[in-house]
Amino acid sequence: MSIKGINMIGPHHICVLYVATAGVQGPLMGSDEQEIVLLIYVIIDVMQNKVVGIQQYPIRPSAADVNENILSEQLTAESVLTDEVIKTSGRLLDTALNEFDAYCQSLHIDPYTSGFRLITDGQLPIRQCLHPEACRKDIDLPPYYTSFHDLRKEVARFTNQTEETPASIADLLTSLDLKAETENEFYMRDAKDMVNIVHKLISEGHRFEFHETVTLALEPGICSKDDEIDSNCVVRARGLPWQSSDQDIAKFFRGLNVAKGGVALCLSPQGRRNGEALVRFVSQEHRDMALKRHKHHIDSRYIEVYRASGKDFLSVAGGSSCEAQAFLSRGAAVIIRMRGLPYDCVAKQVLDFFASGENSCSVLDGTEGVLFVKKPDGRATGDAFVLFANESDAPKALSKHRECIGSRYIELFRSTIAEVQQVLNRSLDPKTYDPPAPLIPPIPQLPLLPQHIITSGTRKDCVRLRGLPYEAQVEHILDFLGDHAKNIILQGVHMVYNAQGQPSGEAFIQMDSEQSAFVTAQQKHHRYMIFGKKQRYIEVFQCSGEDMNLVLTGGIPAPVSPAKAAPALLSPGGNIGNIIPTAYHPGANFPGYAPVQLAAPPMGARQFYPPPQIFYWPYPSPPVSPTSYYAPTMPPPPGAMPAPPPQQQQQQQLIPPDCIPMQQLPPQMQPIEARIITDPMQRSDHHEKIRQNFSNQYVELII
């Protein structure tokens, strides 16, 4: 093959490197974190323009299972590779790399010189596949894998079409008027096409002058708030382990070139790392490849990668302190952050802290290598940054974590230039020391409804709970109702208290419909409420707003069993005996006790006693401060009994307020009979039977 001119510039050996993974190929290769399964090397002597060496290495993934398929359907269709070949002939990645290195030595070719250069189909084989996988497996790649030629860019330069780079091998063949290879001596036909393209470029006198480099070390750099950052070069990484350093983040993006000082760890308002970082790359091409590492892993954690702006990066990494600029420009290899220092600590104490003990180390430039973080008024914050000259000083310094200066133990963390800038920016900002906003925003005060609106209407869309433990709160009622709680309207939970402000053991719940109230009463009546070690059964009745009002004003007829909830729970009219809400109900702990119903003679006009109070909380939002509602003061009806004499008033003051005042029975009145119901579950049925046998005048007593 003839060569147009002698190529005296560039490498004397070009090695075509073809890489295939077990997952997707093409423009998404490497984005699925699949391992490499094939390496093909073809060494071409540039001076003679001929192939001098060929090596193909099937690679066995370290996580391969002998009983599972290894290769994707796409790779199987595009190559002659099979799972059987990988399982029988495959070797580990580091073994294949060492075998190729030895093969080059056998050909008397030194791959470690600048005269030997790899060439690949685009950036992905080296940057997205080989370097990330080698980093995950702790494989040290030979130096010649950090410098390579991009065949697509070489063809674009040769055809003077640098604005639009070919996207595939088929596009490369079209640009050079070459035909695709039909006879294939490799596992992948694309490898043979790449060799033909390189032969074409060499024969036409193309010189391989511009090569790509892979930066392995994260270089430090100082960023000022006045710098201009290209927003097309920045990403945000989220979900990082809190102990991650800038070096760990650079390893996650191994193969891509991060700009100097291009890793900025984000801090929370409390000054601690929050698991996010902003990363700045040298070009948009590298940023686009970084976005394809979305949900790749650091250990067992997957990392989210999103676009970010230059403004975002400057807000974290940009600094404006001249003192910080001078401190960071000393060229230190390691920065250690100290936290928890005594407020009166001086630089000499910090130097002695690191110089003492077995793992002693020296601070760079003595006292000039210590920077204390201070508030705007000059007071100490207890934080400081310390510089060290060598990387070997880092483990020695960090070994003193939680050792003491005086009586205080000191926390040590490896830090970054961007973190120094961020901490100093915050410490000098007066807004940093403003009282923090509450984690839970205050609940807006909803307008409270007047009681006469709450306790009105004849729609039976409410339920009445009786027998609640005195300690029961709204949350316990919601737990007791379970799924029925979702049908409670806003501000629909009402706790009833007696005139002395003590819990009465009752509550009213406003539901969104009569059907909801009916189903709740049906399914929750006589069910148990677990309160600590106590177990109480609760009575649940369907009622209306007017029924609620009767309870609060003192007139409560007997409730109806939920199973027979046809008539109204509380009679709207009639000459009904006066009943005050019960202050105590024995419930399930005293199964032998039950309501005792007494036949009483007609009483005089109803006497009104201090009404109970009703408190309610908005639902479903958390409870707010309870508000008292009192029944409106009602004048005594005509014909009311006159006030008792002073002596009788003194006797009445000794009667507990929960007792029911009754008129003295006439002498000719027959003795009153009572019945004690032993089975509490049949209480409602007995209510019905007894009430059918007596007149509308009755009194219900809860023992």
XYZ file of C-alpha atoms in Angstrom, residues 260-560:
301
model
C -9.229 22.453 38.377
C -11.031 22.802 41.675
C -14.101 21.468 39.906
C -15.658 19.502 42.778
C -17.706 21.539 45.252
C -19.324 19.664 48.140
C -22.614 21.227 49.198
C -23.284 21.962 52.856
C -26.553 22.071 54.755
C -27.662 25.222 56.616
C -26.092 23.626 59.711
C -22.718 23.467 57.946
C -22.672 19.708 57.360
C -22.389 17.877 54.053
C -25.810 17.088 52.643
C -24.922 14.378 50.112
C -24.793 16.668 47.076
C -21.937 18.068 45.026
C -21.513 20.304 42.004
C -18.940 19.120 39.485
C -17.448 21.233 36.727
C -15.889 19.570 33.653
C -13.473 20.895 31.085
C -15.972 20.778 28.204
C -19.584 20.132 27.335
C -18.573 16.815 25.750
C -17.377 15.538 29.116
C -20.457 16.967 30.856
C -22.714 15.040 28.453
C -20.863 11.811 29.216
C -21.195 12.535 32.946
C -24.975 12.771 32.580
C -24.955 9.223 31.197
C -23.659 8.028 34.578
C -27.019 8.803 36.143
C -27.789 6.151 38.782
C -24.323 4.599 38.625
C -23.064 3.391 41.983
C -20.616 4.283 44.721
C -20.468 1.038 46.685
C -24.128 0.124 47.175
C -25.542 3.634 46.724
C -26.746 4.849 43.358
C -25.920 8.436 42.483
C -28.257 10.757 40.629
C -26.659 13.109 38.108
C -28.481 16.194 36.785
C -27.667 19.317 34.839
C -26.642 22.400 36.810
C -25.671 25.975 36.003
C -22.520 27.988 36.422
C -24.384 30.195 38.873
C -25.073 27.151 41.035
C -21.391 26.260 41.051
C -20.294 29.795 41.977
C -22.807 29.974 44.812
C -21.044 26.993 46.413
C -17.400 27.175 45.305
C -16.928 30.887 44.619
C -15.101 32.897 47.268
C -14.561 36.582 47.930
C -12.320 36.500 51.001
C -8.776 37.709 50.398
C -7.665 35.864 53.535
C -9.018 32.599 52.118
C -7.368 33.230 48.746
C -3.980 33.740 50.422
C -4.491 30.688 52.636
C -5.471 28.365 49.774
C -2.720 29.565 47.427
C 0.033 27.986 49.550
C -0.053 24.830 47.453
C -1.072 22.325 50.104
C -1.802 18.744 49.102
C -4.162 18.098 52.029
C -6.723 20.279 53.820
C -8.106 19.118 57.179
C -11.145 20.681 58.811
C -11.212 20.873 62.615
C -14.500 21.211 64.445
C -15.229 21.676 68.158
C -12.224 23.825 69.051
C -12.288 25.877 72.261
C -13.233 29.459 71.492
C -9.942 30.715 72.943
C -7.807 28.240 70.961
C -4.743 29.695 69.176
C -2.640 28.433 66.264
C 0.168 27.248 68.579
C -2.227 24.784 70.246
C -3.238 23.410 66.841
C 0.407 22.862 65.867
C 1.071 21.045 69.151
C -2.072 18.944 68.652
C -0.794 17.477 65.366
C 2.861 17.265 66.472
C 2.117 15.145 69.546
C 1.690 11.413 69.780
C 2.844 8.545 67.577
C 1.422 9.762 64.242
C 2.905 13.218 64.439
C 2.783 15.463 61.370
C 3.825 19.003 60.604
C 1.470 21.752 59.470
C 2.483 23.522 56.266
C 4.092 26.933 56.916
C 3.553 26.711 60.669
C 0.966 29.112 62.070
C 0.302 30.466 58.557
C -1.143 27.064 57.672
C -3.982 27.402 60.205
C -7.100 29.405 59.345
C -9.735 29.975 62.048
C -13.329 30.495 60.983
C -14.833 33.560 62.639
C -18.141 35.367 62.768
C -18.589 38.850 61.274
C -17.883 40.401 64.683
C -14.601 38.472 65.004
C -15.783 35.877 67.523
C -14.630 32.287 67.053
C -16.951 29.592 65.727
C -14.943 26.601 66.911
C -13.921 25.621 63.358
C -10.537 25.830 61.639
C -8.785 24.595 58.496
C -5.235 23.238 58.512
C -2.855 22.695 55.553
C -0.426 19.814 55.056
C 2.246 19.566 52.392
C 2.124 15.853 51.495
C -0.599 13.316 50.806
C 1.052 10.962 53.299
C 0.213 13.408 56.094
C -3.540 12.898 55.606
C -3.912 9.522 57.399
C -1.615 10.692 60.195
C -3.656 13.824 60.783
C -7.021 12.039 60.598
C -5.838 9.434 63.117
C -6.145 12.148 65.781
C -9.908 12.324 65.290
C -11.675 12.869 68.643
C -8.474 13.559 70.554
C -8.665 16.483 72.960
C -7.426 20.043 73.177
C -7.969 20.994 76.782
C -11.235 19.417 77.851
C -12.843 19.341 74.396
C -12.563 16.524 71.884
C -11.875 17.619 68.305
C -13.544 16.261 65.172
C -11.368 16.009 62.051
C -12.504 15.719 58.422
C -10.726 15.905 55.115
C -11.830 19.048 53.341
C -11.610 20.741 49.960
C -10.871 24.188 48.595
C -14.519 24.681 47.694
C -15.600 23.736 51.226
C -13.180 26.267 52.711
C -14.692 28.956 50.488
C -18.235 27.903 51.335
C -17.690 27.805 55.094
C -15.963 31.184 55.136
C -18.672 32.753 52.968
C -21.343 31.583 55.372
C -19.441 32.559 58.491
C -19.084 36.135 57.256
C -22.730 36.414 56.228
C -24.827 37.931 59.062
C -27.924 36.096 57.787
C -26.293 32.814 58.767
C -26.851 33.599 62.440
C -30.512 34.537 62.147
C -32.848 32.191 64.038
C -33.554 29.190 61.830
C -37.008 28.723 60.409
C -38.998 25.924 62.037
C -38.735 22.567 60.312
C -42.533 22.319 60.329
C -44.232 25.546 59.208
C -46.804 26.919 61.630
C -50.299 25.703 61.038
C -52.489 28.471 59.668
C -55.249 29.365 62.077
C -58.449 28.351 60.403
C -61.556 30.358 61.170
C -63.381 28.632 63.997
C -67.064 28.057 63.491
C -69.535 29.323 66.090
C -71.118 26.592 68.161
C -74.640 27.326 66.986
C -73.503 26.542 63.433
C -71.721 23.336 64.457
C -74.634 22.067 66.535
C -77.451 22.654 64.092
C -79.311 20.728 61.439
C -81.241 17.501 61.412
C -78.965 15.582 59.012
C -77.668 12.588 60.916
C -74.127 12.994 59.606
C -72.444 12.899 63.038
C -71.385 10.163 65.417
C -71.194 10.351 69.171
C -68.436 8.486 71.033
C -69.042 7.597 74.674
C -66.819 5.861 77.190
C -63.507 7.348 76.021
C -60.549 7.222 78.420
C -59.935 10.569 80.060
C -56.442 10.674 78.589
C -57.693 10.131 75.031
C -56.697 12.771 72.503
C -57.771 13.435 68.946
C -55.011 11.187 67.602
C -56.312 8.257 69.628
C -59.813 8.782 68.271
C -58.492 8.817 64.716
C -56.608 5.576 65.339
C -59.741 4.020 66.808
C -61.845 4.979 63.781
C -59.229 3.618 61.371
C -60.287 3.883 57.729
C -63.457 5.722 58.710
C -61.336 8.710 59.788
C -60.867 9.697 56.146
C -64.556 10.606 56.035
C -64.237 13.242 58.787
C -64.776 16.784 57.557
C -62.411 19.677 58.247
C -62.650 20.804 61.881
C -64.894 17.832 62.519
C -63.412 16.374 65.730
C -65.136 17.737 68.867
C -64.052 16.799 72.387
C -66.661 17.386 75.095
C -65.633 18.664 78.521
C -67.785 19.210 81.604
C -68.379 22.534 83.326
C -65.206 22.114 85.395
C -63.065 21.736 82.273
C -62.452 18.037 82.815
C -62.843 15.426 80.041
C -66.293 13.927 79.989
C -65.299 10.799 78.090
C -67.392 11.838 75.102
C -66.706 13.243 71.670
C -68.657 14.175 68.563
C -67.372 13.512 65.064
C -68.806 15.252 62.007
C -68.710 13.004 58.942
C -69.017 13.915 55.276
C -72.373 12.154 54.825
C -75.135 10.334 56.674
C -74.017 7.095 55.081
C -70.487 7.530 56.470
C -71.873 8.196 59.946
C -74.180 5.167 59.724
C -71.382 2.798 58.596
C -69.032 4.146 61.286
C -71.623 3.575 64.025
C -72.416 0.116 62.695
C -68.815 -1.082 62.554
C -67.260 0.695 65.557
C -69.991 0.365 68.197
C -68.714 -1.587 71.214
C -65.287 -1.983 69.682
C -62.251 -1.707 71.944
C -59.809 1.211 72.161
C -56.327 0.213 73.286
C -54.839 2.951 75.443
C -51.493 1.974 76.912
C -52.149 -1.146 78.971
C -55.829 -0.336 79.210
C -58.560 -1.682 76.970
C -61.865 0.192 76.812
C -64.876 -0.538 74.684
C -66.436 2.522 73.105
C -70.076 3.202 72.368
C -70.666 4.808 68.978
C -74.045 6.274 67.965
C -75.253 8.070 64.874
C -76.683 11.510 65.589
C -77.372 14.952 64.150
C -76.231 18.471 64.914
C -79.351 19.149 66.935
C -78.619 16.059 68.997
C -75.206 17.501 69.742
C -76.830 20.689 70.928
C -79.120 18.765 73.260
C -76.112 17.103 74.846
C -74.344 20.405 75.373
C -77.372 22.163 76.823
C -78.304 19.324 79.141
C -81.201 17.493 77.452
C -80.142 13.986 76.293
C -82.679 11.265 75.621
C -81.515 7.700 75.284
C -79.469 6.759 72.200
C -80.643 4.160 69.738
